[in-house]
PDB file of C-alpha atoms in Angstrom:
ATOM      1  CA  MET A 241       0.000   0.000   0.000  1.00  0.00           C
ATOM      2  CA  GLY A 242       1.479   3.351  -0.979  1.00  0.00           C
ATOM      3  CA  ASN A 243       1.916   6.083   1.605  1.00  0.00           C
ATOM      4  CA  SER A 244      -0.220   8.489  -0.421  1.00  0.00           C
ATOM      5  CA  LEU A 245      -3.122   6.048  -0.440  1.00  0.00           C
ATOM      6  CA  LYS A 246      -2.724   5.471   3.285  1.00  0.00           C
ATOM      7  CA  ALA A 247      -2.876   9.196   3.899  1.00  0.00           C
ATOM      8  CA  VAL A 248      -6.150   9.498   1.972  1.00  0.00           C
ATOM      9  CA  VAL A 249      -7.742   6.460   3.611  1.00  0.00           C
ATOM     10  CA  ALA A 250      -6.731   7.713   7.058  1.00  0.00           C
ATOM     11  CA  PHE A 251      -9.167  10.625   6.707  1.00  0.00           C
ATOM     12  CA  VAL A 252     -12.121   8.254   6.215  1.00  0.00           C
ATOM     13  CA  PRO A 253     -13.515   7.217   9.620  1.00  0.00           C
ATOM     14  CA  SER A 254     -15.375   4.091   8.448  1.00  0.00           C
ATOM     15  CA  ASP A 255     -14.425   0.761  10.014  1.00  0.00           C
ATOM     16  CA  GLU A 256     -13.648  -0.670   6.587  1.00  0.00           C
ATOM     17  CA  CYS A 257     -11.069   2.018   5.872  1.00  0.00           C
ATOM     18  CA  GLN A 258      -9.484   1.722   9.278  1.00  0.00           C
ATOM     19  CA  LYS A 259      -9.154  -2.048   8.871  1.00  0.00           C
ATOM     20  CA  TYR A 260      -7.555  -1.415   5.507  1.00  0.00           C
ATOM     21  CA  LEU A 261      -4.850   0.598   7.277  1.00  0.00           C
ATOM     22  CA  LEU A 262      -4.301  -2.298   9.681  1.00  0.00           C
ATOM     23  CA  GLU A 263      -3.652  -4.682   6.811  1.00  0.00           C
ATOM     24  CA  ASP A 264      -6.018  -7.391   8.079  1.00  0.00           C
ATOM     25  CA  LEU A 265      -4.862  -7.469  11.690  1.00  0.00           C
ATOM     26  CA  GLU A 266      -7.890  -9.309  13.023  1.00  0.00           C
ATOM     27  CA  GLU A 267      -6.614 -11.668  15.701  1.00  0.00           C
ATOM     28  CA  MET A 268      -4.403 -11.455  18.742  1.00  0.00           C
ATOM     29  CA  PRO A 269      -0.773 -11.960  17.600  1.00  0.00           C
ATOM     30  CA  VAL A 270       1.044 -14.972  19.017  1.00  0.00           C
ATOM     31  CA  ASP A 271       3.884 -12.800  20.341  1.00  0.00           C
ATOM     32  CA  LYS A 272       1.391 -10.543  22.145  1.00  0.00           C
ATOM     33  CA  MET A 273       2.738  -7.492  20.334  1.00  0.00           C
ATOM     34  CA  VAL A 274       1.015  -5.103  17.945  1.00  0.00           C
ATOM     35  CA  ASP A 275       3.082  -2.572  15.995  1.00  0.00           C
ATOM     36  CA  LEU A 276       0.954   0.028  14.203  1.00  0.00           C
ATOM     37  CA  SER A 277       3.724   2.595  13.867  1.00  0.00           C
ATOM     38  CA  GLY A 278       3.650   4.817  10.792  1.00  0.00           C
ATOM     39  CA  ARG A 279       0.177   3.750   9.618  1.00  0.00           C
ATOM     40  CA  GLN A 280      -1.236   7.308   9.314  1.00  0.00           C
ATOM     41  CA  LEU A 281      -3.797   6.402  11.985  1.00  0.00           C
ATOM     42  CA  ARG A 282      -6.032   9.162  13.330  1.00  0.00           C
ATOM     43  CA  ARG A 283      -7.792   6.925  15.820  1.00  0.00           C
ATOM     44  CA  LEU A 284      -7.076   3.586  17.435  1.00  0.00           C
ATOM     45  CA  PRO A 285      -9.316   0.853  15.991  1.00  0.00           C
ATOM     46  CA  LEU A 286     -11.479  -0.416  18.829  1.00  0.00           C
ATOM     47  CA  HIS A 287     -10.971  -4.094  18.077  1.00  0.00           C
ATOM     48  CA  ILE A 288      -7.322  -3.730  19.157  1.00  0.00           C
ATOM     49  CA  CYS A 289      -8.658  -3.120  22.662  1.00  0.00           C
ATOM     50  CA  SER A 290     -10.165  -6.613  22.625  1.00  0.00           C
ATOM     51  CA  PHE A 291      -6.671  -8.169  22.592  1.00  0.00           C
ATOM     52  CA  ARG A 292      -6.692  -8.407  26.364  1.00  0.00           C
ATOM     53  CA  GLU A 293      -3.478 -10.439  26.618  1.00  0.00           C
ATOM     54  CA  LEU A 294      -1.522  -7.833  24.660  1.00  0.00           C
ATOM     55  CA  VAL A 295       1.838  -6.970  26.254  1.00  0.00           C
ATOM     56  CA  LYS A 296       3.369  -4.499  23.772  1.00  0.00           C
ATOM     57  CA  LEU A 297       1.572  -1.866  21.727  1.00  0.00           C
ATOM     58  CA  TYR A 298       3.482   0.477  19.418  1.00  0.00           C
ATOM     59  CA  LEU A 299       1.518   3.427  17.992  1.00  0.00           C
ATOM     60  CA  SER A 300       4.466   5.657  17.118  1.00  0.00           C
ATOM     61  CA  ASN A 301       4.518   8.069  14.198  1.00  0.00           C
ATOM     62  CA  ASN A 302       0.804   8.384  13.532  1.00  0.00           C
ATOM     63  CA  ASN A 303      -1.668  11.281  13.718  1.00  0.00           C
ATOM     64  CA  LEU A 304      -3.314  10.370  17.003  1.00  0.00           C
ATOM     65  CA  THR A 305      -4.733  13.079  19.252  1.00  0.00           C
ATOM     66  CA  GLN A 306      -6.772  10.871  21.600  1.00  0.00           C
ATOM     67  CA  LEU A 307      -7.356   7.252  22.572  1.00  0.00           C
ATOM     68  CA  PRO A 308     -10.635   5.462  23.314  1.00  0.00           C
ATOM     69  CA  PRO A 309     -11.627   4.675  26.923  1.00  0.00           C
ATOM     70  CA  GLU A 310     -11.735   1.006  25.874  1.00  0.00           C
ATOM     71  CA  LEU A 311      -7.930   1.044  26.033  1.00  0.00           C
ATOM     72  CA  GLU A 312      -8.268   0.272  29.744  1.00  0.00           C
ATOM     73  CA  GLN A 313      -9.180  -3.290  28.784  1.00  0.00           C
ATOM     74  CA  LEU A 314      -5.485  -3.913  28.021  1.00  0.00           C
ATOM     75  CA  GLN A 315      -4.554  -4.577  31.632  1.00  0.00           C
ATOM     76  CA  ASN A 316      -1.598  -6.808  30.695  1.00  0.00           C
ATOM     77  CA  LEU A 317       0.105  -4.100  28.652  1.00  0.00           C
ATOM     78  CA  GLN A 318       3.702  -3.480  29.722  1.00  0.00           C
ATOM     79  CA  ILE A 319       5.028  -1.316  26.874  1.00  0.00           C
ATOM     80  CA  LEU A 320       3.092   1.495  25.199  1.00  0.00           C
ATOM     81  CA  ALA A 321       4.622   3.751  22.543  1.00  0.00           C
ATOM     82  CA  LEU A 322       2.738   6.956  21.746  1.00  0.00           C
ATOM     83  CA  ASP A 323       5.703   9.006  20.537  1.00  0.00           C
ATOM     84  CA  PHE A 324       5.624  11.086  17.353  1.00  0.00           C
ATOM     85  CA  ASN A 325       1.903  11.812  17.435  1.00  0.00           C
ATOM     86  CA  ASN A 326      -0.170  14.949  18.110  1.00  0.00           C
ATOM     87  CA  PHE A 327      -1.236  14.516  21.728  1.00  0.00           C
ATOM     88  CA  ARG A 328      -1.782  17.775  23.601  1.00  0.00           C
ATOM     89  CA  ALA A 329      -2.900  15.880  26.704  1.00  0.00           C
ATOM     90  CA  LEU A 330      -2.209  12.360  27.858  1.00  0.00           C
ATOM     91  CA  PRO A 331      -5.404  10.287  27.487  1.00  0.00           C
ATOM     92  CA  LEU A 332      -6.537   9.243  30.953  1.00  0.00           C
ATOM     93  CA  ALA A 333      -7.130   5.697  29.748  1.00  0.00           C
ATOM     94  CA  VAL A 334      -3.331   5.298  29.657  1.00  0.00           C
ATOM     95  CA  CYS A 335      -3.198   5.903  33.400  1.00  0.00           C
ATOM     96  CA  THR A 336      -5.416   2.861  34.028  1.00  0.00           C
ATOM     97  CA  LEU A 337      -2.802   0.470  32.587  1.00  0.00           C
ATOM     98  CA  LYS A 338      -1.201  -0.427  35.896  1.00  0.00           C
ATOM     99  CA  GLN A 339       1.208  -3.033  34.498  1.00  0.00           C
ATOM    100  CA  LEU A 340       2.980  -0.520  32.265  1.00  0.00           C
ATOM    101  CA  CYS A 341       6.760  -0.636  32.637  1.00  0.00           C
ATOM    102  CA  ILE A 342       7.793   1.534  29.691  1.00  0.00           C
ATOM    103  CA  LEU A 343       5.881   4.536  28.337  1.00  0.00           C
ATOM    104  CA  TYR A 344       7.005   6.508  25.296  1.00  0.00           C
ATOM    105  CA  LEU A 345       5.452   9.989  25.027  1.00  0.00           C
ATOM    106  CA  GLY A 346       8.201  11.850  23.191  1.00  0.00           C
ATOM    107  CA  ASN A 347       7.675  14.187  20.249  1.00  0.00           C
ATOM    108  CA  ASN A 348       4.132  15.226  21.036  1.00  0.00           C
ATOM    109  CA  LYS A 349       2.686  18.574  22.188  1.00  0.00           C
ATOM    110  CA  LEU A 350       2.299  17.893  25.898  1.00  0.00           C
ATOM    111  CA  CYS A 351       2.468  20.874  28.253  1.00  0.00           C
ATOM    112  CA  SER A 352       1.680  18.850  31.377  1.00  0.00           C
ATOM    113  CA  LEU A 353       0.923  15.361  32.640  1.00  0.00           C
ATOM    114  CA  PRO A 354      -2.232  14.375  34.547  1.00  0.00           C
ATOM    115  CA  LEU A 355      -2.170  13.604  38.262  1.00  0.00           C
ATOM    116  CA  GLU A 356      -3.584  10.184  37.392  1.00  0.00           C
ATOM    117  CA  LEU A 357      -0.140   9.226  36.083  1.00  0.00           C
ATOM    118  CA  ARG A 358       0.714   8.406  39.704  1.00  0.00           C
ATOM    119  CA  LEU A 359      -1.343   5.231  39.295  1.00  0.00           C
ATOM    120  CA  LEU A 360       1.389   3.747  37.083  1.00  0.00           C
ATOM    121  CA  GLN A 361       3.426   2.461  39.996  1.00  0.00           C
ATOM    122  CA  ASN A 362       5.167  -0.206  37.909  1.00  0.00           C
ATOM    123  CA  LEU A 363       6.622   2.331  35.491  1.00  0.00           C
ATOM    124  CA  ARG A 364      10.382   1.940  35.102  1.00  0.00           C
ATOM    125  CA  THR A 365      11.108   4.038  31.997  1.00  0.00           C
ATOM    126  CA  LEU A 366       9.409   7.283  30.951  1.00  0.00           C
ATOM    127  CA  TRP A 367      10.173   9.165  27.742  1.00  0.00           C
ATOM    128  CA  ILE A 368       8.752  12.701  27.630  1.00  0.00           C
ATOM    129  CA  GLU A 369      11.414  14.331  25.451  1.00  0.00           C
ATOM    130  CA  SER A 370      10.580  16.853  22.708  1.00  0.00           C
ATOM    131  CA  ASN A 371       7.340  18.155  24.153  1.00  0.00           C
ATOM    132  CA  CYS A 372       6.283  21.595  25.431  1.00  0.00           C
ATOM    133  CA  LEU A 373       7.065  21.131  29.120  1.00  0.00           C
ATOM    134  CA  GLN A 374       8.222  24.297  30.900  1.00  0.00           C
ATOM    135  CA  GLN A 375       8.599  22.414  34.164  1.00  0.00           C
ATOM    136  CA  LEU A 376       8.942  18.775  35.082  1.00  0.00           C
ATOM    137  CA  PRO A 377       5.470  17.663  36.244  1.00  0.00           C
ATOM    138  CA  GLU A 378       5.472  16.965  39.979  1.00  0.00           C
ATOM    139  CA  VAL A 379       3.533  13.761  39.384  1.00  0.00           C
ATOM    140  CA  VAL A 380       6.707  12.218  37.933  1.00  0.00           C
ATOM    141  CA  CYS A 381       8.138  12.351  41.456  1.00  0.00           C
ATOM    142  CA  GLU A 382       5.485   9.868  42.566  1.00  0.00           C
ATOM    143  CA  LEU A 383       6.622   7.090  40.216  1.00  0.00           C
ATOM    144  CA  SER A 384       8.583   5.297  42.902  1.00  0.00           C
ATOM    145  CA  LEU A 385      10.083   2.541  40.711  1.00  0.00           C
ATOM    146  CA  LEU A 386      11.231   4.839  37.911  1.00  0.00           C
ATOM    147  CA  LYS A 387      14.752   3.989  36.769  1.00  0.00           C
ATOM    148  CA  THR A 388      15.148   6.015  33.557  1.00  0.00           C
ATOM    149  CA  LEU A 389      13.756   9.457  32.753  1.00  0.00           C
ATOM    150  CA  HIS A 390      14.186  11.021  29.316  1.00  0.00           C
ATOM    151  CA  ALA A 391      13.094  14.675  29.496  1.00  0.00           C
ATOM    152  CA  GLY A 392      15.353  16.317  26.921  1.00  0.00           C
ATOM    153  CA  SER A 393      14.356  18.943  24.351  1.00  0.00           C
ATOM    154  CA  ASN A 394      11.724  20.677  26.436  1.00  0.00           C
ATOM    155  CA  ALA A 395      11.900  24.095  28.116  1.00  0.00           C
ATOM    156  CA  LEU A 396      12.839  23.048  31.657  1.00  0.00           C
ATOM    157  CA  ARG A 397      14.613  25.659  33.798  1.00  0.00           C
ATOM    158  CA  THR A 398      14.601  23.785  37.115  1.00  0.00           C
ATOM    159  CA  LEU A 399      13.770  20.404  38.595  1.00  0.00           C
ATOM    160  CA  PRO A 400      11.424  19.839  41.553  1.00  0.00           C
ATOM    161  CA  THR A 401      13.093  19.072  44.878  1.00  0.00           C
ATOM    162  CA  ARG A 402      10.755  16.106  45.313  1.00  0.00           C
ATOM    163  CA  LEU A 403      12.682  14.334  42.569  1.00  0.00           C
ATOM    164  CA  ARG A 404      15.213  13.231  45.191  1.00  0.00           C
ATOM    165  CA  GLY A 405      12.552  10.860  46.495  1.00  0.00           C
ATOM    166  CA  LEU A 406      13.005   8.660  43.410  1.00  0.00           C
ATOM    167  CA  CYS A 407      15.515   6.322  45.031  1.00  0.00           C
ATOM    168  CA  GLU A 408      15.420   3.874  42.099  1.00  0.00           C
ATOM    169  CA  LEU A 409      16.282   6.494  39.469  1.00  0.00           C
ATOM    170  CA  ARG A 410      19.516   5.575  37.692  1.00  0.00           C
ATOM    171  CA  SER A 411      19.554   7.685  34.503  1.00  0.00           C
ATOM    172  CA  ILE A 412      18.263  11.185  33.829  1.00  0.00           C
ATOM    173  CA  TRP A 413      18.529  12.763  30.385  1.00  0.00           C
ATOM    174  CA  LEU A 414      18.001  16.540  30.289  1.00  0.00           C
ATOM    175  CA  SER A 415      19.740  17.547  27.063  1.00  0.00           C
ATOM    176  CA  GLY A 416      18.403  20.544  25.164  1.00  0.00           C
ATOM    177  CA  ASN A 417      16.566  22.363  27.948  1.00  0.00           C
ATOM    178  CA  LEU A 418      16.969  25.852  29.474  1.00  0.00           C
ATOM    179  CA  LEU A 419      18.862  24.990  32.649  1.00  0.00           C
ATOM    180  CA  ALA A 420      20.982  27.982  33.698  1.00  0.00           C
ATOM    181  CA  GLU A 421      22.284  26.172  36.783  1.00  0.00           C
ATOM    182  CA  PHE A 422      23.086  22.552  37.485  1.00  0.00           C
ATOM    183  CA  PRO A 423      19.943  21.171  39.195  1.00  0.00           C
ATOM    184  CA  SER A 424      20.859  21.044  42.884  1.00  0.00           C
ATOM    185  CA  VAL A 425      18.408  18.214  43.561  1.00  0.00           C
ATOM    186  CA  LEU A 426      20.654  15.866  41.579  1.00  0.00           C
ATOM    187  CA  LEU A 427      23.396  16.413  44.160  1.00  0.00           C
ATOM    188  CA  HIS A 428      21.212  14.572  46.657  1.00  0.00           C
ATOM    189  CA  MET A 429      20.586  11.502  44.493  1.00  0.00           C
ATOM    190  CA  PRO A 430      23.519   9.137  45.154  1.00  0.00           C
ATOM    191  CA  SER A 431      21.969   6.303  43.135  1.00  0.00           C
ATOM    192  CA  LEU A 432      22.259   8.170  39.823  1.00  0.00           C
ATOM    193  CA  GLU A 433      24.541   6.452  37.317  1.00  0.00           C
ATOM    194  CA  VAL A 434      24.005   8.689  34.254  1.00  0.00           C
ATOM    195  CA  ILE A 435      23.422  12.450  34.193  1.00  0.00           C
ATOM    196  CA  ASP A 436      22.976  14.171  30.830  1.00  0.00           C
ATOM    197  CA  VAL A 437      22.746  17.978  30.846  1.00  0.00           C
ATOM    198  CA  ASP A 438      24.148  18.495  27.347  1.00  0.00           C
ATOM    199  CA  ARG A 439      22.980  21.600  25.438  1.00  0.00           C
ATOM    200  CA  ASN A 440      21.786  23.769  28.289  1.00  0.00           C
ATOM    201  CA  ALA A 441      22.984  27.137  29.634  1.00  0.00           C
ATOM    202  CA  ILE A 442      24.939  25.991  32.697  1.00  0.00           C
ATOM    203  CA  ARG A 443      27.919  28.234  33.502  1.00  0.00           C
ATOM    204  CA  TYR A 444      29.251  26.528  36.615  1.00  0.00           C
ATOM    205  CA  PHE A 445      29.306  22.892  37.755  1.00  0.00           C
ATOM    206  CA  PRO A 446      29.464  21.863  41.403  1.00  0.00           C
ATOM    207  CA  SER A 447      31.475  18.826  42.409  1.00  0.00           C
ATOM    208  CA  LEU A 448      29.818  15.495  41.676  1.00  0.00           C
ATOM    209  CA  ALA A 449      32.579  13.466  43.329  1.00  0.00           C
ATOM    210  CA  HIS A 450      30.320  12.414  46.194  1.00  0.00           C
ATOM    211  CA  LEU A 451      27.818  10.637  43.912  1.00  0.00           C
ATOM    212  CA  ALA A 452      29.027   7.108  44.590  1.00  0.00           C
ATOM    213  CA  SER A 453      27.080   5.377  41.810  1.00  0.00           C
ATOM    214  CA  LEU A 454      27.850   7.876  39.041  1.00  0.00           C
ATOM    215  CA  LYS A 455      29.368   6.335  35.901  1.00  0.00           C
ATOM    216  CA  LEU A 456      28.786   8.945  33.179  1.00  0.00           C
ATOM    217  CA  VAL A 457      28.105  12.681  33.090  1.00  0.00           C
ATOM    218  CA  ILE A 458      27.462  14.454  29.778  1.00  0.00           C
ATOM    219  CA  TYR A 459      27.785  18.230  30.032  1.00  0.00           C
ATOM    220  CA  ASP A 460      28.937  19.305  26.567  1.00  0.00           C
ATOM    221  CA  HIS A 461      27.553  22.403  24.800  1.00  0.00           C
ATOM    222  CA  ASN A 462      27.204  24.478  27.967  1.00  0.00           C
ATOM    223  CA  PRO A 463      28.875  27.881  28.461  1.00  0.00           C
ATOM    224  CA  CYS A 464      30.591  26.485  31.547  1.00  0.00           C
ATOM    225  CA  ARG A 465      33.721  27.877  33.215  1.00  0.00           C
ATOM    226  CA  ASN A 466      34.742  24.538  34.672  1.00  0.00           C
ATOM    227  CA  ALA A 467      34.289  20.804  34.319  1.00  0.00           C
ATOM    228  CA  PRO A 468      32.381  18.952  37.028  1.00  0.00           C
ATOM    229  CA  LYS A 469      34.666  17.158  39.446  1.00  0.00           C
ATOM    230  CA  VAL A 470      33.906  13.448  39.601  1.00  0.00           C
ATOM    231  CA  ALA A 471      35.215  10.386  41.414  1.00  0.00           C
ATOM    232  CA  LYS A 472      37.872   8.196  39.866  1.00  0.00           C
ATOM    233  CA  GLY A 473      36.534   6.012  37.060  1.00  0.00           C
ATOM    234  CA  VAL A 474      33.585   8.270  36.201  1.00  0.00           C
ATOM    235  CA  ARG A 475      33.503   9.225  32.526  1.00  0.00           C
ATOM    236  CA  ARG A 476      32.926  12.850  31.599  1.00  0.00           C
ATOM    237  CA  VAL A 477      31.864  14.038  28.140  1.00  0.00           C
ATOM    238  CA  GLY A 478      32.394  17.742  27.604  1.00  0.00           C
ATOM    239  CA  ARG A 479      35.058  20.413  27.634  1.00  0.00           C
ATOM    240  CA  TRP A 480      38.171  19.658  29.675  1.00  0.00           C
ATOM    241  CA  SER A 481      37.186  16.039  30.173  1.00  0.00           C
ATOM    242  CA  GLU A 482      39.545  13.064  30.352  1.00  0.00           C
ATOM    243  CA  GLU A 483      41.102  13.835  26.999  1.00  0.00           C
ATOM    244  CA  SER A 484      42.235  17.347  27.916  1.00  0.00           C
ATOM    245  CA  PRO A 485      43.016  19.333  31.070  1.00  0.00           C
ATOM    246  CA  GLU A 486      40.910  22.139  32.438  1.00  0.00           C
ATOM    247  CA  PRO A 487      41.819  25.657  31.242  1.00  0.00           C
ATOM    248  CA  ARG A 488      44.956  27.290  32.631  1.00  0.00           C
ATOM    249  CA  LYS A 489      45.170  30.982  33.307  1.00  0.00           C
ATOM    250  CA  ARG A 490      48.077  32.587  31.468  1.00  0.00           C
ATOM    251  CA  SER A 491      48.577  36.343  31.596  1.00  0.00           C
ATOM    252  CA  GLY A 492      44.987  36.779  32.673  1.00  0.00           C
ATOM    253  CA  ALA A 493      43.624  34.830  29.710  1.00  0.00           C
ATOM    254  CA  VAL A 494      41.875  31.483  29.888  1.00  0.00           C
ATOM    255  CA  ILE A 495      42.994  28.927  27.330  1.00  0.00           C
ATOM    256  CA  GLU A 496      40.109  26.623  26.450  1.00  0.00           C
ATOM    257  CA  ILE A 497      40.698  23.213  24.909  1.00  0.00           C
ATOM    258  CA  SER A 498      37.778  21.938  22.858  1.00  0.00           C
ATOM    259  CA  LEU A 499      36.680  18.298  22.754  1.00  0.00           C
ATOM    260  CA  SER A 500      36.315  16.602  19.420  1.00  0.00           C
ATOM    261  CA  GLU A 501      34.396  13.625  20.748  1.00  0.00           C
ATOM    262  CA  ARG A 502      30.644  13.926  20.472  1.00  0.00           C
ATOM    263  CA  PRO A 503      28.382  12.662  23.269  1.00  0.00           C
ATOM    264  CA  LEU A 504      26.313   9.573  22.678  1.00  0.00           C
ATOM    265  CA  PRO A 505      22.586  10.526  22.611  1.00  0.00           C
ATOM    266  CA  PRO A 506      19.912   8.492  24.378  1.00  0.00           C
ATOM    267  CA  PRO A 507      18.954   5.453  22.278  1.00  0.00           C
ATOM    268  CA  ALA A 508      16.561   6.434  19.484  1.00  0.00           C
ATOM    269  CA  SER A 509      15.108   2.984  19.021  1.00  0.00           C
ATOM    270  CA  LYS A 510      13.056   0.915  21.403  1.00  0.00           C
ATOM    271  CA  ALA A 511      15.488  -1.824  22.224  1.00  0.00           C
ATOM    272  CA  GLU A 512      13.996  -5.119  23.318  1.00  0.00           C
ATOM    273  CA  PRO A 513      16.561  -5.677  26.108  1.00  0.00           C
ATOM    274  CA  GLU A 514      15.152  -2.670  27.962  1.00  0.00           C
ATOM    275  CA  ALA A 515      11.638  -3.926  27.354  1.00  0.00           C
ATOM    276  CA  GLU A 516      12.507  -7.275  28.910  1.00  0.00           C
ATOM    277  CA  ALA A 517      13.561  -5.486  32.098  1.00  0.00           C
ATOM    278  CA  CYS A 518       9.902  -5.471  33.091  1.00  0.00           C
TER     279      CYS A 518
END
């Protein structure tokens, strides 16, 4: 089926046209996974909600703006991908899926998250990058088992102090925000292994040497005057990292040594090993 034909059919709300987009997906797949990514969908076909044993549902890269309340029938769902759609608000039906471990919400138009998100107490990984968030929603601080938080490419200027209550959090990705200072709450989170604050506006870094679990800190593309101090064995990616010393003052001038190595971005694909962590 050509993409142009799909685009035309997607505008027709009849069940026949929607089934045509699904390419005859009528029965519950043996692997308990449905991937409807890139199908030009404007609504989720209701019969998908009858697959009550479904574990993984990928709806990435469509034209979805809402989801039907019948989605709550998928109580075995562990992975839900809603990234690259047109959601301005998270459908509340998502918050009823209490077995969710991984939730992809990146590249939408979200300005907030509902308080009902706190019901997802099994959530381990949350992707909310590339939205319209001006502050990290406080409800994220109530996801007690969260291990990985991707919140890059928003408009965050600070982080809530309650974030330190996420004792299971291991990785936080904050690249491409508006942070003018290193978030002080992260200094009180000794379980963090990865901190990414690439592409912000941070001018000074406090010492991170006391963060016993830290393995990697990415701080490149900041107008910083210093590199963050870290414990032995911790990798730094940014100016004056392992490959070059910090600037030396000579005759009142600061000599800066640039880093040619580029930081590794968060994984763009949904890798199955992470999914199996549920």
